[in-house]
Amino acid sequence: MATFAINLKDGTVESNRETIVGIDLGTTNSLVAYMNNGQPVCVSGADGKSTLVPSVVHFSENEQITVGDEAKRFLVTDPSNTIYSVKRLMGKSFKDVHGTESFYGYQIIDDDTDSLVKIRVKDRFYTPVELSAHILRELKVRIEQNLQSTISKAVITVPAYFNDTQRQATRDAGKLAGLDVLRIVNEPTAAALAYGLGQGADAPPGTVAVYDLGGGTFDISILRIENGIFEVLSTNGDTFLGGDDFDRAIVHLWQQELGITTQELNDNKELGQEIRLLAEAAKKHLSGADEFDAELQGRKVAITKSRFERLVEPLIERTMACCNNALRDAGLHPEQIDHIIMVGGSTRMPCVKNTVSAFFGKPVFDSLNPDEVVALGAAIQADILAGNQKELLLLDVTPLSLGIETVGGLMDVIIPRNSKIPSKAGRQYTTSIDGQKNLKISVFQGERDLVEHNRKLGEFILRDIPPMPAGLPKIDIQFIINADGILTVRARELRSNLETQVEIKPTYGISEEEMAMMLLDSIQHAQSDMQARGLLEARNEANNMLLSGRKFLQQNHAILTEEEKSHTNALLNELEAATKSDDKDVIHRAIETLNTYTTPLAHRALDINIQSAMAGKKI
Ligand code: AMP
């Protein structure tokens, strides 16, 4: 509970004993935990039953927002206004998620740009950060009601493979929910903490595999724990493999047995939902029994444990392939792993536990509730930050390589993948033109050789370099990653001591100065910051579209019909008028209208231009 101490030296009030909570912000479910008399506990809802809050947000007709179990009920009846799996979209651009849109029952805006994804619900546009903030608010209310006190500080867990943008988005969501996010912790690290690994001054060193099979995702992480330091050696996984696939395997079997086509299930939503729920019930039942039978709309359905296990063997094999990859990256063999931790509801299946245990050649840790283990560990981490457990330190690794763009669009890696964090690395560069005054530094993340295949994190310009012949300036670029995995890039011209630096956040489409201003604002301004940012993003996007749209008209004058030209012009003018609005949704709607109309025109123009270019080529 919160107690306050007065610092006698300067009279300031310190709230150093305030409860800091641990939050597992999951893809399917989220949980909040805290330390109660030295033991981590997850908090249940008002009904006192489940500690899980489904990560689902529903927007009703009158804009009323519900979260959790209540929202989950709308997944079938009102899918377009019910947001689930938003964690998959955190810190991603439309280009990142392109190809997986059909997975979501709601509308993701196709703006075909590098800016972060937006989700359309009725006439409004939301970011994954705003939607995640709703889930976090629900957890905040839950624990505040439970503890009867205000909670303002939290530790939030993220998958070990989350990149800087995704971590920053998670922090922003916490801020928006009124939480000061003291630390972003990797989920496997939290799981290891929950099992008490590495705690205590005389704890022996060891390697740990954290096998996390949830509802829709699979992650395997290899950790090294030594002297109270937790280090992620490697991560691997499959973002579209989880308990839902096991349910689907049973559904397919029953479909075949009963002669039900997939079309039938799509058309008859009620039947589709019923068979899915029954399949999940069968799967769960078979975790503790040898056979399952039930009735599906008057027809008998059944499955035995051995049939089920044969059915899902390929799914489990896929997870084992990931385990092999993770071990290879860590440079280890299965027998070198000392402990194996089971995380996620799907690890309750005995066939999963047995396969994993056989692979590593030892029993797995499964005594804690696999749904709660990450949140429990987050609560322990929060307790460490509150100063209650001093001997523990956390160390993670970079999930992807970080580097800058060099001549010809090549990726120059400065911090390689799986480097320990916090970490610092640098390299020297020079100019390629005589008297070059400015140097643009573009920062990328990824494993490919060409930056165009990697993810751009941001860019900045080192200005006013004193005029020198090409090759003479010495420009030192340093990458510094702090304990939260946030990257600072610093550029310095060593001859003149000119220096500039940038903290890397998502490419929001606004200038660094604007972003810095907004992020400097305290947690109390999070809501208004978010609105301002949304509007700026929309205006910027609109201005870019206005520029490219007008250029497109000029360049393709001969290809377009009069009607197409005048309609595109009218839509451009409408968009220009919309940019004056203070309502970002008005701008987004105008962008979407213009996009919808011009996309087929652009495709046609491209085809014609390619054809004429080819026609002019001699073979
Ligand atoms: P999570 O995302 O970690 O909450 O995992 C939820 C997944 O665990 C869902 O696919 C559930 O069907 C699955 N699950 C929960 N309990 C069991 C059980 N007893 N046996 C098998 N799967 C389960």
XYZ file of C-alpha atoms and ligand atoms in Angstrom:
642
model
C 0.000 0.000 0.000
C 1.219 3.537 -0.607
C 3.034 5.162 2.263
C 4.789 8.501 2.029
C 8.091 9.595 3.516
C 9.321 13.152 3.911
C 12.907 13.802 2.947
C 14.208 15.818 5.901
C 17.034 17.370 3.872
C 14.954 19.157 1.274
C 11.424 18.621 2.532
C 10.267 16.768 -0.578
C 7.705 14.059 -0.200
C 8.777 10.707 -1.513
C 6.333 7.992 -2.374
C 9.018 5.338 -2.494
C 6.815 2.725 -0.895
C 4.039 3.020 -3.433
C 2.970 -0.301 -4.808
C 4.414 -0.816 -8.269
C 2.380 -3.335 -10.209
C 3.454 -5.917 -12.763
C 1.434 -6.160 -15.957
C 1.389 -8.887 -18.586
C -0.153 -7.131 -21.599
C -0.924 -10.232 -23.631
C -2.178 -10.911 -27.133
C -5.174 -12.914 -25.898
C -5.344 -12.088 -22.194
C -3.793 -9.548 -19.869
C -3.142 -9.715 -16.142
C -2.052 -7.468 -13.315
C -0.103 -8.658 -10.261
C 1.479 -7.168 -7.149
C 3.524 -8.260 -4.153
C 1.409 -9.215 -1.178
C 3.468 -9.917 1.929
C 6.474 -10.900 -0.139
C 4.506 -13.145 -2.513
C 3.416 -12.163 -6.045
C -0.319 -12.537 -6.662
C -2.502 -11.906 -9.698
C -5.639 -9.863 -9.113
C -9.096 -11.202 -10.012
C -12.074 -9.205 -11.226
C -15.053 -8.182 -9.101
C -16.504 -11.704 -9.426
C -13.348 -13.005 -7.705
C -12.989 -15.716 -10.334
C -10.590 -15.213 -13.206
C -7.348 -13.280 -13.063
C -7.360 -13.020 -16.879
C -8.697 -9.934 -18.611
C -9.318 -10.815 -22.265
C -7.361 -8.289 -24.372
C -10.505 -7.262 -26.215
C -12.016 -3.780 -26.585
C -15.553 -3.163 -27.838
C -17.031 0.134 -29.046
C -20.805 0.290 -28.750
C -23.260 2.264 -30.894
C -23.152 5.190 -28.441
C -19.344 5.059 -28.230
C -19.384 3.281 -24.903
C -16.168 1.305 -24.450
C -16.029 -2.073 -22.747
C -12.949 -4.187 -22.140
C -12.340 -7.814 -21.189
C -14.951 -10.548 -20.758
C -17.798 -8.182 -21.545
C -16.132 -7.049 -24.783
C -15.281 -10.637 -25.750
C -18.984 -11.464 -26.064
C -19.165 -9.077 -29.033
C -16.498 -10.938 -31.043
C -19.211 -12.920 -32.801
C -22.151 -10.513 -32.733
C -20.323 -7.260 -33.557
C -16.871 -8.168 -34.982
C -16.168 -4.920 -36.844
C -16.417 -2.917 -33.615
C -14.584 -5.442 -31.431
C -10.809 -5.185 -31.333
C -8.690 -8.225 -30.387
C -5.019 -9.196 -30.782
C -4.046 -5.512 -30.910
C -0.636 -6.472 -29.498
C 0.198 -7.909 -32.919
C -0.166 -4.390 -34.361
C 1.865 -2.518 -31.742
C 4.560 -0.387 -33.327
C 3.825 -1.744 -36.820
C 3.181 0.037 -40.098
C 0.605 -1.124 -42.628
C 3.471 -2.470 -44.724
C 4.540 -4.607 -41.750
C 1.129 -6.237 -41.362
C 0.200 -6.362 -45.047
C -0.955 -9.861 -45.952
C -2.326 -10.670 -42.506
C -5.301 -8.266 -42.597
C -7.771 -11.117 -43.035
C -6.819 -12.359 -39.551
C -8.538 -9.335 -38.044
C -12.318 -8.998 -37.983
C -11.996 -5.221 -37.834
C -10.752 -2.673 -40.345
C -7.053 -1.842 -40.573
C -6.438 1.206 -42.724
C -4.461 0.532 -45.886
C -2.497 3.746 -46.321
C 0.428 1.902 -47.903
C 2.939 3.982 -45.995
C 5.586 3.542 -43.327
C 3.511 5.378 -40.723
C 2.016 3.334 -37.902
C -1.203 1.398 -38.470
C -4.587 2.815 -37.655
C -7.784 0.932 -36.992
C -11.117 2.218 -38.129
C -14.080 1.776 -35.810
C -17.205 3.407 -37.213
C -16.151 6.984 -38.059
C -13.129 7.099 -35.800
C -9.506 6.082 -36.264
C -7.536 4.559 -33.402
C -3.903 3.632 -32.954
C -2.877 0.313 -31.346
C -1.379 2.446 -28.562
C -4.776 3.991 -27.758
C -6.483 0.592 -27.868
C -3.867 -1.020 -25.628
C -4.289 1.906 -23.230
C -7.947 0.868 -22.794
C -6.818 -2.611 -21.703
C -4.241 -1.121 -19.331
C -6.856 1.235 -17.854
C -9.076 -1.749 -17.142
C -6.200 -3.474 -15.320
C -5.468 -0.262 -13.402
C -9.088 0.008 -12.273
C -9.082 -3.672 -11.321
C -6.066 -3.414 -9.042
C -7.074 -0.042 -7.607
C -10.447 -1.492 -6.597
C -8.734 -4.517 -5.154
C -6.133 -2.606 -3.159
C -8.346 0.397 -2.450
C -5.531 2.734 -3.399
C -4.303 4.677 -6.406
C -1.753 2.968 -8.610
C 0.461 5.045 -10.881
C 3.593 2.985 -11.490
C 3.980 -0.224 -13.416
C 6.314 -2.685 -15.021
C 4.949 -4.039 -18.312
C 6.201 -7.153 -20.049
C 6.759 -7.537 -23.801
C 7.990 -10.445 -25.939
C 11.790 -10.622 -26.062
C 11.669 -10.061 -29.834
C 9.812 -6.709 -29.559
C 11.847 -4.021 -31.310
C 12.429 -0.456 -30.130
C 9.304 0.848 -31.811
C 7.123 -1.812 -30.213
C 8.649 -1.215 -26.783
C 8.154 2.527 -27.145
C 4.535 1.956 -28.218
C 3.970 -0.166 -25.092
C 5.411 2.600 -22.930
C 3.191 5.163 -24.669
C 0.133 2.992 -24.019
C 1.022 2.847 -20.333
C 1.453 6.611 -20.216
C -1.879 7.129 -21.904
C -3.513 4.867 -19.325
C -2.078 7.074 -16.576
C 0.753 4.728 -15.674
C 4.362 5.648 -15.263
C 6.035 2.672 -16.929
C 9.191 2.215 -14.906
C 10.489 -0.668 -16.924
C 9.670 -2.747 -19.953
C 10.670 -6.317 -19.142
C 10.992 -9.276 -21.460
C 8.332 -11.919 -20.850
C 10.789 -14.845 -20.524
C 12.835 -12.878 -18.017
C 9.673 -12.324 -15.967
C 8.844 -16.051 -16.169
C 12.307 -16.967 -14.864
C 11.889 -14.483 -12.005
C 8.527 -16.036 -11.126
C 10.231 -19.408 -10.674
C 12.766 -17.765 -8.379
C 15.654 -18.453 -10.717
C 18.807 -16.477 -10.121
C 17.528 -14.931 -6.917
C 19.678 -14.754 -3.845
C 23.376 -13.986 -3.635
C 24.469 -17.638 -3.780
C 22.161 -18.755 -6.616
C 24.060 -20.992 -9.029
C 24.431 -19.800 -12.647
C 22.356 -21.553 -15.278
C 20.720 -21.521 -18.693
C 16.962 -21.488 -19.008
C 14.604 -22.186 -21.894
C 11.240 -20.424 -21.681
C 8.680 -22.210 -23.866
C 5.645 -19.947 -24.268
C 2.669 -21.350 -26.172
C -0.337 -19.039 -25.853
C -3.641 -18.792 -27.672
C -2.237 -17.441 -30.928
C 1.531 -17.104 -30.641
C 4.552 -19.215 -29.820
C 7.847 -17.940 -28.393
C 10.962 -19.732 -27.247
C 13.696 -17.814 -25.447
C 17.028 -18.974 -24.121
C 18.270 -17.099 -21.047
C 21.532 -17.166 -19.154
C 21.355 -16.259 -15.490
C 24.554 -15.515 -13.652
C 25.333 -13.401 -10.599
C 21.795 -12.082 -10.545
C 22.077 -10.998 -14.184
C 19.458 -12.189 -16.680
C 20.639 -12.279 -20.243
C 18.524 -13.287 -23.242
C 20.876 -15.395 -25.397
C 18.411 -15.896 -28.252
C 14.748 -15.884 -29.186
C 12.674 -17.644 -31.815
C 9.027 -18.396 -32.432
C 6.002 -18.244 -34.679
C 3.615 -15.299 -34.416
C 0.789 -17.315 -35.939
C 0.918 -20.565 -33.980
C -0.966 -21.215 -30.759
C -3.846 -22.910 -28.973
C -6.295 -21.675 -31.625
C -4.543 -23.915 -34.191
C -5.084 -26.938 -31.920
C -8.804 -26.015 -31.754
C -8.919 -25.691 -35.538
C -7.375 -29.161 -35.953
C -10.295 -30.646 -33.986
C -12.822 -28.539 -35.915
C -11.431 -29.875 -39.211
C -11.621 -33.451 -37.971
C -15.266 -33.052 -36.926
C -16.068 -31.260 -40.177
C -14.801 -34.263 -42.105
C -16.630 -36.726 -39.866
C -19.923 -34.861 -40.082
C -19.552 -33.670 -43.666
C -19.745 -29.982 -42.786
C -18.072 -27.711 -45.350
C -16.072 -24.635 -44.396
C -18.509 -22.585 -46.471
C -21.313 -23.867 -44.242
C -19.427 -22.766 -41.134
C -18.795 -19.334 -42.625
C -22.446 -18.923 -43.592
C -23.846 -20.302 -40.343
C -21.999 -18.138 -37.810
C -23.777 -19.775 -34.891
C -22.709 -23.274 -35.946
C -19.176 -22.016 -36.639
C -18.900 -20.476 -33.191
C -20.430 -23.509 -31.476
C -18.081 -26.008 -33.107
C -15.057 -23.814 -32.278
C -16.061 -23.510 -28.624
C -16.764 -27.233 -28.425
C -13.366 -28.018 -29.968
C -11.633 -25.816 -27.398
C -13.602 -27.496 -24.613
C -12.565 -30.910 -25.980
C -8.912 -29.867 -26.105
C -8.982 -28.594 -22.520
C -10.859 -31.687 -21.331
C -8.278 -33.974 -22.931
C -5.525 -32.291 -20.877
C -6.947 -34.291 -17.956
C -8.982 -37.116 -19.491
C -8.731 -39.830 -22.161
C -11.822 -39.080 -24.183
C -14.336 -36.383 -24.931
C -17.835 -36.565 -26.350
C -20.609 -34.044 -26.720
C -23.491 -32.984 -28.932
C -23.295 -30.423 -31.684
C -26.744 -29.248 -32.733
C -28.172 -32.737 -32.231
C -25.187 -34.580 -33.746
C -22.699 -36.572 -31.689
C -19.063 -35.469 -31.755
C -16.210 -37.233 -29.971
C -12.429 -37.460 -29.866
C -9.979 -39.566 -27.882
C -6.767 -38.304 -26.371
C -4.583 -40.467 -28.620
C -6.427 -39.302 -31.762
C -6.011 -35.695 -30.636
C -2.318 -36.164 -29.944
C -1.700 -37.647 -33.385
C -3.701 -34.803 -34.918
C -1.658 -32.027 -33.301
C 1.756 -33.646 -33.606
C 2.721 -31.465 -36.626
C 1.853 -28.327 -34.634
C 4.054 -29.354 -31.723
C 6.802 -30.281 -34.175
C 6.707 -26.722 -35.524
C 7.402 -25.395 -32.034
C 10.283 -27.832 -31.655
C 11.831 -26.586 -34.909
C 11.801 -23.090 -33.368
C 13.477 -24.501 -30.225
C 16.229 -25.935 -32.404
C 16.733 -22.560 -34.093
C 16.906 -20.742 -30.759
C 19.461 -23.219 -29.427
C 21.525 -22.889 -32.592
C 21.519 -19.075 -32.254
C 22.567 -19.370 -28.611
C 25.293 -21.863 -29.565
C 23.916 -24.487 -27.176
C 22.727 -28.107 -27.234
C 19.479 -29.228 -25.549
C 21.352 -30.969 -22.733
C 23.102 -27.686 -21.854
C 19.784 -26.178 -20.752
C 19.398 -26.436 -16.986
C 15.746 -25.448 -16.581
C 12.728 -25.381 -18.877
C 9.823 -23.102 -17.986
C 6.317 -23.575 -19.348
C 4.351 -20.388 -20.079
C 0.929 -19.890 -21.718
C -2.358 -21.764 -21.329
C -1.536 -24.209 -24.134
C 1.371 -25.720 -22.208
C -1.252 -27.411 -20.026
C -1.526 -30.062 -22.732
C 0.380 -33.146 -21.558
C 1.537 -33.909 -25.121
C 3.206 -30.485 -25.268
C 4.895 -30.918 -21.891
C 6.065 -34.434 -22.745
C 7.517 -33.475 -26.121
C 9.368 -30.477 -24.662
C 10.622 -32.499 -21.733
C 11.855 -35.301 -24.042
C 13.608 -32.770 -26.302
C 15.573 -31.196 -23.443
C 15.987 -34.492 -21.598
C 14.626 -33.259 -18.277
C 11.343 -32.463 -16.525
C 9.827 -29.024 -17.156
C 8.868 -26.345 -14.587
C 5.084 -26.270 -14.570
C 4.075 -25.782 -10.939
C 2.903 -22.179 -11.437
C -0.243 -21.302 -13.383
C 1.117 -20.929 -16.956
C -1.301 -18.070 -17.648
C -0.086 -16.119 -14.627
C 3.624 -16.797 -14.570
C 4.663 -13.741 -16.621
C 2.535 -11.315 -14.586
C 3.854 -12.823 -11.346
C 7.406 -12.276 -12.546
C 6.537 -8.705 -13.559
C 5.339 -8.093 -9.987
C 8.666 -9.409 -8.675
C 10.510 -7.099 -11.077
C 8.359 -4.217 -9.845
C 9.317 -5.132 -6.303
C 12.990 -5.082 -7.260
C 12.526 -1.601 -8.748
C 10.743 -0.488 -5.594
C 14.039 -1.232 -3.916
C 12.888 -4.272 -2.017
C 15.237 -6.808 -3.639
C 18.560 -5.230 -4.334
C 20.708 -8.090 -5.543
C 18.983 -8.569 -8.897
C 19.908 -6.885 -12.145
C 18.262 -7.445 -15.484
C 19.999 -7.781 -18.801
C 18.381 -8.370 -22.168
C 19.481 -8.526 -25.797
C 18.647 -6.668 -28.988
C 16.203 -8.765 -31.003
C 17.333 -7.398 -34.397
C 20.486 -5.775 -35.746
C 20.676 -1.989 -35.643
C 22.576 0.077 -38.151
C 22.610 2.989 -40.544
C 22.190 3.470 -44.268
C 25.413 3.932 -46.206
C 26.106 4.658 -49.880
C 23.947 2.726 -52.294
C 21.311 1.882 -49.708
C 23.454 -0.640 -47.886
C 22.792 -1.541 -44.273
C 25.804 -0.985 -42.053
C 25.222 -2.901 -38.823
C 26.498 -1.146 -35.717
C 24.871 -3.276 -33.032
C 24.340 -6.858 -34.220
C 21.324 -8.965 -33.400
C 21.303 -10.607 -29.957
C 23.795 -8.099 -28.503
C 23.480 -7.609 -24.778
C 21.714 -4.485 -23.535
C 22.438 -1.972 -22.160
C 25.083 -1.596 -24.803
C 27.121 0.932 -26.745
C 28.900 0.668 -30.086
C 30.208 3.090 -32.673
C 31.919 3.567 -35.989
C 33.499 6.402 -37.956
C 32.271 7.709 -41.299
C 33.170 10.507 -43.631
C 31.625 12.642 -46.387
C 31.496 11.746 -50.087
C 31.231 15.264 -51.589
C 33.674 18.191 -51.342
C 32.458 20.852 -48.936
C 29.504 18.710 -47.819
C 27.736 20.665 -45.064
C 25.028 18.275 -43.958
C 24.978 14.566 -43.370
C 21.738 12.673 -43.124
C 21.843 9.696 -40.793
C 19.092 7.153 -41.325
C 18.747 4.436 -38.726
C 17.461 0.986 -39.613
C 16.724 -2.284 -37.899
C 16.865 -5.705 -39.519
C 18.953 -8.510 -40.908
C 18.983 -7.848 -44.672
C 21.872 -6.262 -46.542
C 19.859 -3.556 -48.258
C 18.100 -1.033 -46.060
C 15.053 -1.072 -48.312
C 14.295 -4.521 -46.914
C 14.805 -3.452 -43.319
C 12.756 -1.299 -41.019
C 13.480 2.393 -40.805
C 13.514 3.668 -37.245
C 14.274 7.319 -37.851
C 16.644 9.822 -39.337
C 18.360 13.036 -38.406
C 20.798 15.487 -39.946
C 24.209 16.536 -38.684
C 24.199 20.141 -39.944
C 26.827 22.819 -40.566
C 29.851 20.598 -40.935
C 32.739 23.050 -41.696
C 33.618 22.891 -45.424
C 36.261 20.236 -46.013
C 37.281 18.081 -48.963
C 35.400 14.820 -49.260
C 36.768 12.101 -47.047
C 38.346 14.449 -44.527
C 35.631 14.933 -41.894
C 35.598 12.237 -39.225
C 32.062 11.541 -38.238
C 31.687 9.312 -35.238
C 28.344 7.606 -34.866
C 27.493 5.986 -31.554
C 24.538 3.726 -30.817
C 23.571 3.557 -27.158
C 20.806 1.236 -25.960
C 19.584 1.733 -22.414
C 18.218 -0.936 -20.086
C 14.709 -0.470 -21.507
C 15.921 -1.205 -25.015
C 15.484 2.406 -26.166
C 18.115 3.485 -28.656
C 19.949 6.820 -28.704
C 22.014 7.605 -31.786
C 24.702 10.277 -31.488
C 26.702 11.759 -34.367
C 29.825 13.870 -33.839
C 32.227 15.457 -36.309
C 35.498 14.940 -34.497
C 37.513 17.724 -36.185
C 35.009 20.446 -35.294
C 33.387 18.778 -32.268
C 29.987 19.389 -33.821
C 27.453 17.043 -32.248
C 23.819 16.026 -32.556
C 21.838 13.093 -31.278
C 18.454 11.478 -31.517
C 16.466 9.076 -29.408
C 14.888 6.569 -31.710
C 11.141 6.218 -31.688
C 8.663 5.203 -34.373
C 8.600 7.127 -37.648
C 5.478 9.008 -36.733
C 5.770 11.257 -39.762
C 6.459 14.363 -37.720
C 9.710 16.126 -36.996
C 12.028 15.111 -34.179
C 11.454 18.448 -32.462
C 7.713 17.991 -32.482
C 8.039 14.441 -31.189
C 10.529 15.410 -28.518
C 8.234 18.193 -27.304
C 5.301 15.842 -27.042
C 7.214 13.084 -25.330
C 8.717 15.479 -22.810
C 5.281 16.262 -21.563
C 4.443 14.510 -18.378
C 2.102 11.647 -17.894
C -0.746 13.981 -16.993
C -0.712 15.358 -20.528
C -0.634 11.926 -22.152
C -4.212 12.146 -23.377
C -3.877 15.575 -24.996
C -0.446 14.628 -26.357
C -1.925 11.621 -28.031
C -4.658 13.700 -29.646
C -2.188 16.300 -30.861
C 0.104 13.629 -32.250
C -2.745 11.914 -34.047
C -3.745 15.192 -35.691
C -0.177 16.023 -36.738
C 0.298 12.576 -38.198
C -2.890 12.945 -40.155
C -1.950 16.431 -41.454
C 1.510 15.255 -42.454
C 0.138 12.252 -44.213
C -2.409 14.478 -45.953
C 0.266 16.948 -47.033
C 2.391 14.146 -48.432
C -0.597 12.824 -50.298
C -1.411 16.277 -51.657
C 2.122 16.583 -53.005
C 2.256 13.124 -54.516
C -1.315 13.350 -55.784
C -0.658 16.602 -57.669
C 2.591 15.244 -59.059
C 0.741 12.139 -60.194
C -1.812 14.269 -62.069
C 0.946 16.217 -63.818
C 2.979 13.182 -64.781
C 0.055 11.140 -66.037
C -1.893 13.852 -67.785
C -2.010 11.927 -71.049
C -3.136 8.640 -69.481
C -6.105 9.841 -67.420
C -9.564 10.711 -68.728
C -10.998 14.221 -68.201
C -13.486 12.805 -65.723
C -10.695 11.066 -63.743
C -8.589 14.210 -63.680
C -11.379 16.454 -62.503
C -12.598 13.996 -59.879
C -9.044 13.465 -58.523
C -8.610 17.250 -58.431
C -11.862 17.677 -56.526
C -10.804 15.021 -53.985
C -7.386 16.689 -53.593
C -9.098 20.011 -52.894
C -11.369 18.338 -50.373
C -8.319 16.813 -48.684
C -6.605 20.210 -48.585
C -9.680 21.687 -46.913
C -9.766 18.760 -44.487
C -6.178 19.431 -43.339
C -7.462 22.668 -41.763
C -9.741 20.643 -39.516
C -8.756 19.902 -35.933
C -10.434 16.522 -36.127
C -7.942 13.904 -37.305
C -10.753 11.590 -38.307
C -12.024 14.145 -40.848
C -8.551 14.152 -42.435
C -8.282 10.355 -42.377
C -11.649 10.000 -44.042
C -10.579 12.420 -46.805
C -7.292 10.499 -47.230
C -9.146 7.224 -47.456
C -11.611 8.570 -50.036
C -8.778 9.903 -52.183
C -6.794 6.663 -51.789
C -9.723 4.460 -52.732
C -10.388 6.473 -55.861
C -6.795 6.898 -57.043
C -5.293 3.462 -56.283
C -6.713 1.797 -59.442
C -5.654 4.839 -61.498
C -2.121 4.598 -60.119
C -1.954 0.891 -60.933
C -3.129 1.539 -64.468
C -0.636 4.366 -64.933
C 2.159 2.160 -63.629
C 1.266 -0.640 -66.057
C 1.183 1.755 -69.018
C 4.462 3.393 -68.002
C 6.175 0.026 -67.629
C 4.860 -1.086 -71.006
C 6.132 2.028 -72.753
C 9.488 1.768 -70.984
C 9.774 -1.845 -72.129
C 8.724 -0.942 -75.655
C 11.580 1.521 -75.868
C 14.147 -1.032 -74.723
C 16.327 -2.842 -77.197
C 17.060 -6.438 -76.362
P -3.020 -17.631 -23.212
O -2.917 -16.790 -24.446
O -1.711 -17.886 -22.576
O -4.053 -17.180 -22.265
O -3.451 -19.078 -23.709
C -4.754 -19.368 -23.929
C -4.742 -20.691 -24.664
O -4.541 -21.749 -23.727
C -6.048 -20.973 -25.358
O -5.809 -21.482 -26.643
C -6.666 -22.034 -24.474
O -7.528 -22.871 -25.200
C -5.462 -22.774 -23.975
N -5.733 -23.550 -22.761
C -6.179 -23.096 -21.571
N -6.344 -24.124 -20.716
C -5.996 -25.253 -21.374
C -5.949 -26.651 -21.031
N -6.329 -27.074 -19.839
N -5.527 -27.512 -21.972
C -5.171 -27.097 -23.197
N -5.188 -25.818 -23.574
C -5.604 -24.895 -22.676
